[in-house]
Coordinates of C-alpha atoms and ligand atoms in Angstrom, one line a residue:
X1 CA -44.3 -20.0 12.7
X2 CA -41.2 -20.9 14.7
X3 CA -42.0 -21.7 18.4
X4 CA -39.1 -19.6 19.7
X5 CA -39.1 -15.9 18.7
X6 CA -37.1 -12.7 19.3
X7 CA -39.2 -10.3 21.4
X8 CA -40.0 -7.9 18.6
X9 CA -41.4 -10.7 16.5
X10 CA -43.4 -12.1 19.4
X11 CA -44.8 -8.5 19.9
X12 CA -45.8 -8.2 16.2
X13 CA -47.4 -11.7 16.4
X14 CA -49.4 -10.8 19.5
X15 CA -50.5 -7.4 18.0
X16 CA -51.7 -9.0 14.8
X17 CA -54.1 -11.1 16.8
X18 CA -55.1 -8.3 19.1
X19 CA -57.5 -6.2 17.0
X20 CA -59.9 -3.6 18.5
X21 CA -62.8 -5.5 20.0
X22 CA -65.8 -3.4 19.1
X23 CA -67.4 -0.2 20.4
X24 CA -69.9 0.8 23.0
X25 CA -71.7 4.0 24.0
X26 CA -71.0 5.3 27.5
X27 CA -71.8 8.2 29.6
X28 CA -69.4 11.2 29.3
X29 CA -68.8 11.0 33.0
X30 CA -67.2 7.6 32.7
X31 CA -65.2 8.3 29.6
X32 CA -61.8 9.4 31.0
X33 CA -58.9 7.5 29.4
X34 CA -61.2 5.6 27.0
X35 CA -60.5 5.8 23.2
X36 CA -63.0 7.6 21.0
X37 CA -64.5 5.4 18.3
X38 CA -66.4 8.3 16.6
X39 CA -65.6 11.5 14.9
X40 CA -66.9 14.5 16.9
X41 CA -68.0 17.8 15.2
X42 CA -68.8 21.1 16.9
X43 CA -72.5 21.9 17.1
X44 CA -71.9 25.6 17.5
X45 CA -69.6 28.5 17.0
X46 CA -67.6 29.1 20.2
X47 CA -67.4 31.8 21.2
X48 CA -70.8 32.6 19.6
X49 CA -69.8 36.2 18.8
X50 CA -66.7 38.4 19.3
X51 CA -66.1 38.7 23.0
X52 CA -63.7 40.6 25.2
X53 CA -60.6 38.8 26.5
X54 CA -60.1 41.3 29.3
X55 CA -61.9 43.5 31.8
X56 CA -61.6 47.0 30.4
X57 CA -63.2 49.2 27.7
X58 CA -64.5 48.4 24.2
X59 CA -63.4 51.3 22.0
X60 CA -62.9 52.5 18.4
X61 CA -59.2 52.4 17.7
X62 CA -59.5 55.5 15.5
X63 CA -60.5 57.5 18.6
X64 CA -57.1 56.8 20.1
X65 CA -54.8 58.3 17.5
X66 CA -53.8 60.9 20.1
X67 CA -53.5 59.8 23.7
X68 CA -54.4 60.2 26.5
X69 CA -57.9 60.5 25.2
X70 CA -61.2 60.9 27.2
X71 CA -64.2 58.9 26.1
X72 CA -67.8 58.9 27.1
X73 CA -68.9 55.6 28.7
X74 CA -72.3 54.7 27.1
X75 CA -72.8 51.1 28.3
X76 CA -71.7 48.6 30.9
X77 CA -71.6 45.1 29.4
X78 CA -71.2 41.8 31.4
X79 CA -70.7 38.2 30.3
X80 CA -74.1 36.9 29.3
X81 CA -75.4 40.3 28.1
X82 CA -76.5 40.8 24.5
X83 CA -75.7 44.5 23.8
X84 CA -78.0 46.1 21.2
X85 CA -76.4 49.6 21.0
X86 CA -73.9 50.9 18.5
X87 CA -71.0 52.7 20.1
X88 CA -70.3 56.1 18.3
X89 CA -67.2 58.2 17.8
X90 CA -65.6 59.4 21.2
X91 CA -67.7 56.8 23.0
X92 CA -66.8 53.5 24.7
X93 CA -68.4 50.7 26.7
X94 CA -67.2 49.3 30.0
X95 CA -66.8 45.6 29.3
X96 CA -66.0 42.5 31.3
X97 CA -64.1 39.4 30.3
X98 CA -66.3 37.1 28.1
X99 CA -68.8 39.8 27.4
X100 CA -69.9 40.4 23.7
X101 CA -68.1 43.4 22.1
X102 CA -70.7 46.0 21.0
X103 CA -71.3 47.2 17.4
X104 CA -69.1 50.1 16.5
X105 CA -66.1 49.1 18.6
X106 CA -63.0 47.2 17.3
X107 CA -60.6 46.9 20.2
X108 CA -60.6 46.4 23.9
X109 CA -58.3 48.5 26.2
X110 CA -57.4 46.8 29.5
X111 CA -58.6 48.5 32.6
X112 CA -54.9 48.8 33.8
X113 CA -54.3 51.2 30.8
X114 CA -57.1 53.6 31.8
X115 CA -58.0 56.1 34.5
X116 CA -61.4 57.0 35.9
X117 CA -62.3 60.6 35.2
X118 CA -66.0 60.7 36.1
X119 CA -68.9 58.2 36.5
X120 CA -69.5 58.3 32.8
X121 CA -66.0 59.3 31.5
X122 CA -62.7 57.4 31.3
X123 CA -59.3 58.4 30.2
X124 CA -57.4 56.0 27.9
X125 CA -53.7 56.2 28.3
X126 CA -52.5 54.0 25.5
X127 CA -53.1 54.0 21.7
X128 CA -54.9 51.0 20.3
X129 CA -53.9 48.1 18.2
X130 CA -57.1 47.2 16.2
X131 CA -58.6 43.9 17.3
X132 CA -56.5 43.6 20.4
X133 CA -58.0 41.6 23.3
X134 CA -61.0 40.5 21.3
X135 CA -61.7 36.8 21.0
X136 CA -63.3 36.3 17.6
X137 CA -66.5 34.3 17.0
X138 CA -65.6 30.6 16.3
X139 CA -62.0 31.1 17.4
X140 CA -62.3 28.1 19.7
X141 CA -64.8 25.9 17.7
X142 CA -66.7 26.4 14.4
X143 CA -70.1 24.8 13.6
X144 CA -69.6 21.5 11.9
X145 CA -65.8 21.5 12.2
X146 CA -64.3 18.1 13.1
X147 CA -62.9 18.8 16.6
X148 CA -61.9 15.2 17.6
X149 CA -61.2 12.2 15.5
X150 CA -61.8 8.5 16.1
X151 CA -58.8 7.1 18.0
X152 CA -58.4 10.1 20.3
X153 CA -57.5 9.2 23.9
X154 CA -59.9 11.0 26.2
X155 CA -57.8 13.1 28.6
X156 CA -59.2 15.8 30.8
X157 CA -58.9 18.4 28.0
X158 CA -60.7 16.1 25.5
X159 CA -63.4 15.5 28.0
X160 CA -63.9 19.2 28.4
X161 CA -64.3 19.6 24.6
X162 CA -66.8 16.7 24.5
X163 CA -68.8 18.6 27.1
X164 CA -68.5 21.8 25.0
X165 CA -70.2 20.1 22.1
X166 CA -72.8 18.6 24.4
X167 CA -71.7 15.0 23.9
X168 CA -73.4 13.6 27.0
X169 CA -72.8 10.1 25.6
X170 CA -69.8 9.0 23.6
X171 CA -68.9 6.0 21.5
X172 CA -65.7 4.5 22.6
X173 CA -63.7 1.3 21.9
X174 CA -64.9 -1.6 24.1
X175 CA -62.6 -2.9 26.8
X176 CA -61.8 -6.6 26.5
X177 CA -62.9 -9.0 29.2
X178 CA -59.9 -10.5 30.9
X179 CA -59.6 -13.6 33.1
X180 CA -56.6 -14.6 35.2
X181 CA -55.7 -18.1 36.3
X182 CA -52.8 -19.3 38.4
X183 CA -51.6 -22.8 38.2
X184 CA -49.5 -25.0 40.5
X185 CA -49.9 -27.6 43.2
X186 CA -47.7 -25.7 45.6
X187 CA -49.9 -22.5 45.6
X188 CA -51.8 -21.2 48.5
X189 CA -54.7 -18.9 47.8
X190 CA -55.0 -15.5 49.6
X191 CA -57.9 -16.8 51.8
X192 CA -56.6 -20.3 52.3
X193 CA -55.3 -21.5 55.7
X194 CA -51.7 -20.6 56.2
X195 CA -49.3 -23.4 55.4
X196 CA -45.6 -22.8 55.8
X197 CA -44.8 -25.3 53.1
X198 CA -46.8 -23.6 50.4
X199 CA -46.1 -20.8 48.0
X200 CA -48.6 -17.9 48.3
X201 CA -50.3 -17.0 45.0
X202 CA -48.9 -13.5 44.2
X203 CA -49.3 -13.7 40.5
X204 CA -53.1 -13.6 40.4
X205 CA -53.0 -10.3 42.2
X206 CA -49.9 -8.6 40.6
X207 CA -51.4 -9.5 37.2
X208 CA -54.8 -8.2 38.4
X209 CA -53.2 -4.9 39.3
X210 CA -51.4 -4.6 36.0
X211 CA -54.7 -5.2 34.2
X212 CA -56.5 -2.7 36.4
X213 CA -53.8 -0.1 35.7
X214 CA -54.9 -0.3 32.1
X215 CA -58.5 0.4 33.1
X216 CA -59.8 -3.1 32.9
X217 CA -61.4 -5.0 35.9
X218 CA -60.3 -8.6 35.4
X219 CA -62.0 -11.8 36.7
X220 CA -59.9 -14.0 39.0
X221 CA -60.4 -17.7 38.3
X222 CA -58.3 -18.8 41.2
X223 CA -55.8 -21.6 41.2
X224 CA -55.7 -24.7 39.0
X225 CA -53.9 -27.7 40.2
X226 CA -51.2 -29.4 38.1
X227 CA -53.6 -32.1 36.8
X228 CA -54.9 -32.3 33.2
X229 CA -58.5 -32.5 34.6
X230 CA -58.4 -29.5 36.8
X231 CA -56.6 -27.5 34.2
X232 CA -59.0 -28.5 31.5
X233 CA -62.0 -27.3 33.5
X234 CA -60.4 -24.0 34.5
X235 CA -58.9 -23.3 31.1
X236 CA -62.2 -24.0 29.5
X237 CA -63.8 -21.4 31.8
X238 CA -61.1 -18.9 31.0
X239 CA -61.5 -19.3 27.2
X240 CA -65.0 -17.8 27.6
X241 CA -63.2 -14.4 28.0
X242 CA -61.6 -12.2 25.3
X243 CA -58.2 -12.6 27.0
X244 CA -57.0 -15.3 29.4
X245 CA -53.8 -15.0 31.4
X246 CA -52.4 -18.2 32.9
X247 CA -49.4 -18.1 35.1
X248 CA -47.2 -21.1 35.9
X249 CA -46.9 -24.5 34.3
X250 CA -45.5 -23.2 31.0
X251 CA -42.0 -24.8 31.4
X252 CA -41.1 -28.3 30.2
X253 CA -41.5 -30.1 33.5
X254 CA -43.4 -33.4 33.5
X255 CA -46.2 -31.6 35.4
X256 CA -46.4 -28.6 33.1
X257 CA -49.7 -29.5 31.4
X258 CA -50.9 -26.0 30.4
X259 CA -49.8 -26.0 26.8
X260 CA -50.9 -29.6 25.9
X261 CA -54.3 -29.0 27.6
X262 CA -54.8 -25.7 25.7
X263 CA -54.1 -27.5 22.5
X264 CA -56.6 -30.2 23.3
X265 CA -59.2 -27.5 23.9
X266 CA -58.6 -26.2 20.3
X267 CA -56.2 -23.3 21.1
X268 CA -53.8 -22.7 18.2
X269 CA -50.4 -21.9 19.8
X270 CA -48.3 -19.3 18.0
X271 CA -45.1 -19.4 20.1
X272 CA -43.9 -20.8 23.4
X273 CA -40.5 -19.3 23.9
X274 CA -39.3 -15.7 23.6
X275 CA -35.7 -14.6 23.6
X276 CA -36.0 -12.4 26.7
X277 CA -35.1 -12.5 30.4
X278 CA -36.8 -12.7 32.6
X279 CA -39.7 -14.4 30.9
X280 CA -38.2 -16.9 28.5
X281 CA -40.9 -19.6 28.7
X282 CA -43.9 -17.5 27.6
X283 CA -46.5 -18.8 25.2
X284 CA -49.3 -17.3 23.2
X285 CA -52.3 -18.9 21.5
X286 CA -55.7 -18.0 20.0
X287 CA -59.1 -19.5 19.4
X288 CA -61.6 -17.7 17.2
X289 CA -62.9 -15.8 20.2
X290 CA -60.1 -15.7 22.7
X291 CA -56.4 -15.0 23.2
X292 CA -54.4 -16.9 25.8
X293 CA -51.1 -15.8 27.3
X294 CA -49.2 -18.4 29.3
X295 CA -46.9 -16.5 31.6
X296 CA -44.0 -18.0 33.5
X297 CA -44.8 -18.8 37.2
X298 CA -41.9 -16.8 38.6
X299 CA -43.5 -13.6 39.8
X300 CA -41.1 -11.1 38.2
X301 CA -41.1 -13.0 34.9
X302 CA -44.9 -13.0 34.9
X303 CA -45.0 -9.2 35.4
X304 CA -42.2 -8.5 32.9
X305 CA -43.9 -10.6 30.2
X306 CA -47.2 -8.8 31.0
X307 CA -45.4 -5.5 30.3
X308 CA -43.8 -6.6 27.1
X309 CA -46.5 -8.7 25.5
X310 CA -49.9 -8.5 27.2
X311 CA -50.2 -4.7 27.9
X312 CA -49.5 -3.7 24.3
X313 CA -52.1 -6.3 23.2
X314 CA -54.7 -5.1 25.6
X315 CA -54.0 -1.5 24.6
X316 CA -54.3 -2.4 20.9
X317 CA -57.7 -4.1 21.6
X318 CA -58.8 -0.9 23.3
X319 CA -57.9 1.2 20.3
X320 CA -54.9 3.1 21.7
X321 CA -52.3 4.2 19.2
X322 CA -49.6 4.4 21.9
X323 CA -49.0 0.8 22.9
X324 CA -45.7 0.7 24.7
X325 CA -44.2 2.2 27.8
X326 CA -42.4 5.5 27.4
X327 CA -38.6 5.1 27.2
X328 CA -36.0 7.4 28.5
X329 CA -32.2 7.5 28.1
X330 CA -30.3 7.0 31.4
X331 CA -26.7 6.4 32.6
X332 CA -26.0 3.2 34.6
X333 CA -24.9 3.6 38.2
X334 CA -23.2 0.2 38.2
X335 CA -22.1 -2.5 35.7
X336 CA -24.7 -5.0 34.4
X337 CA -23.4 -8.4 33.1
X338 CA -25.0 -9.8 29.9
X339 CA -24.4 -12.5 27.3
X340 CA -25.8 -11.9 23.8
X341 CA -28.8 -13.9 22.6
X342 CA -31.8 -12.4 24.5
X343 CA -33.1 -9.0 25.6
X344 CA -32.8 -8.5 29.3
X345 CA -35.0 -6.3 31.6
X346 CA -33.2 -5.1 34.7
X347 CA -35.4 -3.6 37.5
X348 CA -34.0 -0.2 38.4
X349 CA -34.7 2.9 40.4
X350 CA -34.2 6.3 38.8
X351 CA -32.6 9.3 40.3
X352 CA -31.7 12.6 38.7
X353 CA -28.5 14.7 38.7
X354 CA -27.2 17.5 36.6
X355 CA -26.4 15.2 33.7
X356 CA -29.8 13.5 33.6
X357 CA -31.2 10.2 34.9
X358 CA -29.2 7.6 36.7
X359 CA -30.4 4.0 36.9
X360 CA -29.5 1.7 39.8
X361 CA -30.6 -1.9 39.9
X362 CA -33.0 -2.7 42.7
X363 CA -30.9 -5.5 44.2
X364 CA -31.2 -9.2 43.4
X365 CA -32.4 -9.7 39.9
X366 CA -33.5 -13.3 40.5
X367 CA -36.9 -13.7 38.7
X368 CA -38.3 -15.1 42.0
X369 CA -37.6 -11.9 44.0
X370 CA -40.7 -9.9 43.5
X371 CA -39.4 -7.1 45.7
X372 CA -37.0 -6.2 42.8
X373 CA -40.1 -5.4 40.8
X374 CA -42.0 -3.8 43.7
X375 CA -39.2 -1.3 44.2
X376 CA -38.6 -0.5 40.5
X377 CA -39.3 2.8 38.8
X378 CA -38.4 1.4 35.4
X379 CA -37.1 -1.6 33.4
X380 CA -33.7 -1.1 32.0
X381 CA -33.3 -2.7 28.5
X382 CA -30.1 -4.6 27.9
X383 CA -30.2 -5.2 24.1
X384 CA -30.0 -8.7 22.6
X385 CA -26.4 -8.2 21.2
X386 CA -25.0 -6.5 24.3
X387 CA -21.9 -8.1 25.9
X388 CA -22.6 -6.3 29.2
X389 CA -22.8 -2.6 30.3
X390 CA -20.3 -0.7 32.4
X391 CA -21.0 1.9 35.1
X392 CA -21.6 5.2 33.3
X393 CA -22.8 3.6 30.1
X394 CA -25.9 5.0 28.4
X395 CA -29.0 2.8 28.1
X396 CA -32.8 3.1 27.7
X397 CA -35.3 2.4 30.3
X398 CA -39.1 1.8 30.1
X399 CA -40.8 3.9 32.7
X400 CA -43.3 1.9 34.9
X401 CA -46.4 3.5 36.4
X402 CA -46.0 6.2 39.0
X403 CA -42.8 7.8 37.8
X404 CA -44.6 10.1 35.3
X405 CA -44.8 12.3 38.5
X406 CA -41.6 13.4 40.0
X407 CA -40.7 14.7 43.5
X408 CA -39.1 17.9 42.3
X409 CA -40.2 20.1 39.4
X410 CA -37.0 19.8 37.3
X411 CA -36.2 22.9 35.5
X412 CA -39.4 24.8 36.4
X413 CA -38.8 27.4 39.2
Ligands
AMP501 P1 -43.7 -22.7 37.0 O1 -43.6 -21.7 35.9 O2 -45.0 -23.3 37.3 O3 -42.6 -23.7 36.8 O4 -43.3 -21.9 38.3 C1 -42.0 -21.3 38.5 C2 -41.9 -20.7 39.9 O5 -42.9 -19.7 40.1 C3 -42.1 -21.7 41.0 O6 -41.2 -21.5 42.0 C4 -43.5 -21.5 41.4 O7 -43.7 -21.8 42.8 C5 -43.6 -20.0 41.3 N1 -45.0 -19.6 41.0 C6 -45.8 -20.2 40.2 N2 -47.1 -19.6 40.2 C7 -47.0 -18.7 41.1 C8 -48.0 -17.7 41.6 N3 -49.2 -17.7 41.2 N4 -47.6 -16.9 42.6 C9 -46.3 -16.9 43.1 N5 -45.4 -17.8 42.6 C10 -45.7 -18.6 41.7
MG502 MG1 -45.7 -24.9 38.3

């Protein structure tokens, strides 16, 4: 394999090595957003019998050929009752939503279409459409029917269905164990004494949050210094995990020992350059048990590389079919310069007007300026072959977390 790849080839390479990592059985209460690894069948008919969809009267449609018609009320049926009687001609049963429809009746008339006449008599004002407002037995679920397939993402509705079929425990795809290591002699840890000459370690935490946003609690291995010995020790520790994320030390500086040290530890490197900005010096390697992503030290580059390469890999390992961020067409509020040869990700905020979404860059796009990422709603994709985009041009953005919710409700009033 070439060591320098276009982004799409780097993504396929990573995904080929990021296979689902086994299954586990968990409590239904903990299963939100996990991916089902089993087929789920219904263990009952639901509803168990024909039930009323409305509060009203269960009637025989044939009695309502001429309306208004007065019927004798012979029963009062609530949800949970098991009516034994058979309703005869010119009779009806008062019935509540969810209650079983009694023998002899074929239609429910809503209470709004009736008028009380006496304690045991009701006047029906409308003619009946046979079967109306009855929910049929098994309309929701049928015994033995496959209701959920392996690979389904468990959302709140799915979780409700699992409860319906009494799946108190479910088999889901396992989540990979992820470790994060920062590297650099200049780095100051979160709890280290303040030193104005140092660079605070932001990457460990920004990466941690990106991993957490995918539902995984990573382990922070701290900071490795730029020496082969310290790196060897910390990298060895990291290779015990399913996935190791290392930030910094991936360039070609004389103190960038990450790649040679990984190779000494038996990691097979698949690529170490990707035609993207920010994030050009990003590397990926594997051992039999572990995957290593070497992310650039610049905080924005590290986060953008995570989005493009690590997040899809982790999602693939967790069994999701949807691996990539949702994209959306937008118009550009201002020009963006670009030279062909790499894909560029511009941090933007989105606003909406009558013509759709408008994307405005979040200020300095230097890969060292983490605020540009902190403020962003989305990453605007400038394609490889682009010679630059003008204000008003169409482009695609990848939506980052948080913007699936919007401040106004769009077209719904
Ligand atoms: P490197 O990739 O090691 O050459 O680092 C590139 C730039 O990113 C340098 O300015 C580093 O100080 C900075 N950097 C590296 N690691 C981190 C980190 N964990 N947190 C914040 N900045 C970092
Ligand atoms: Mg460094």
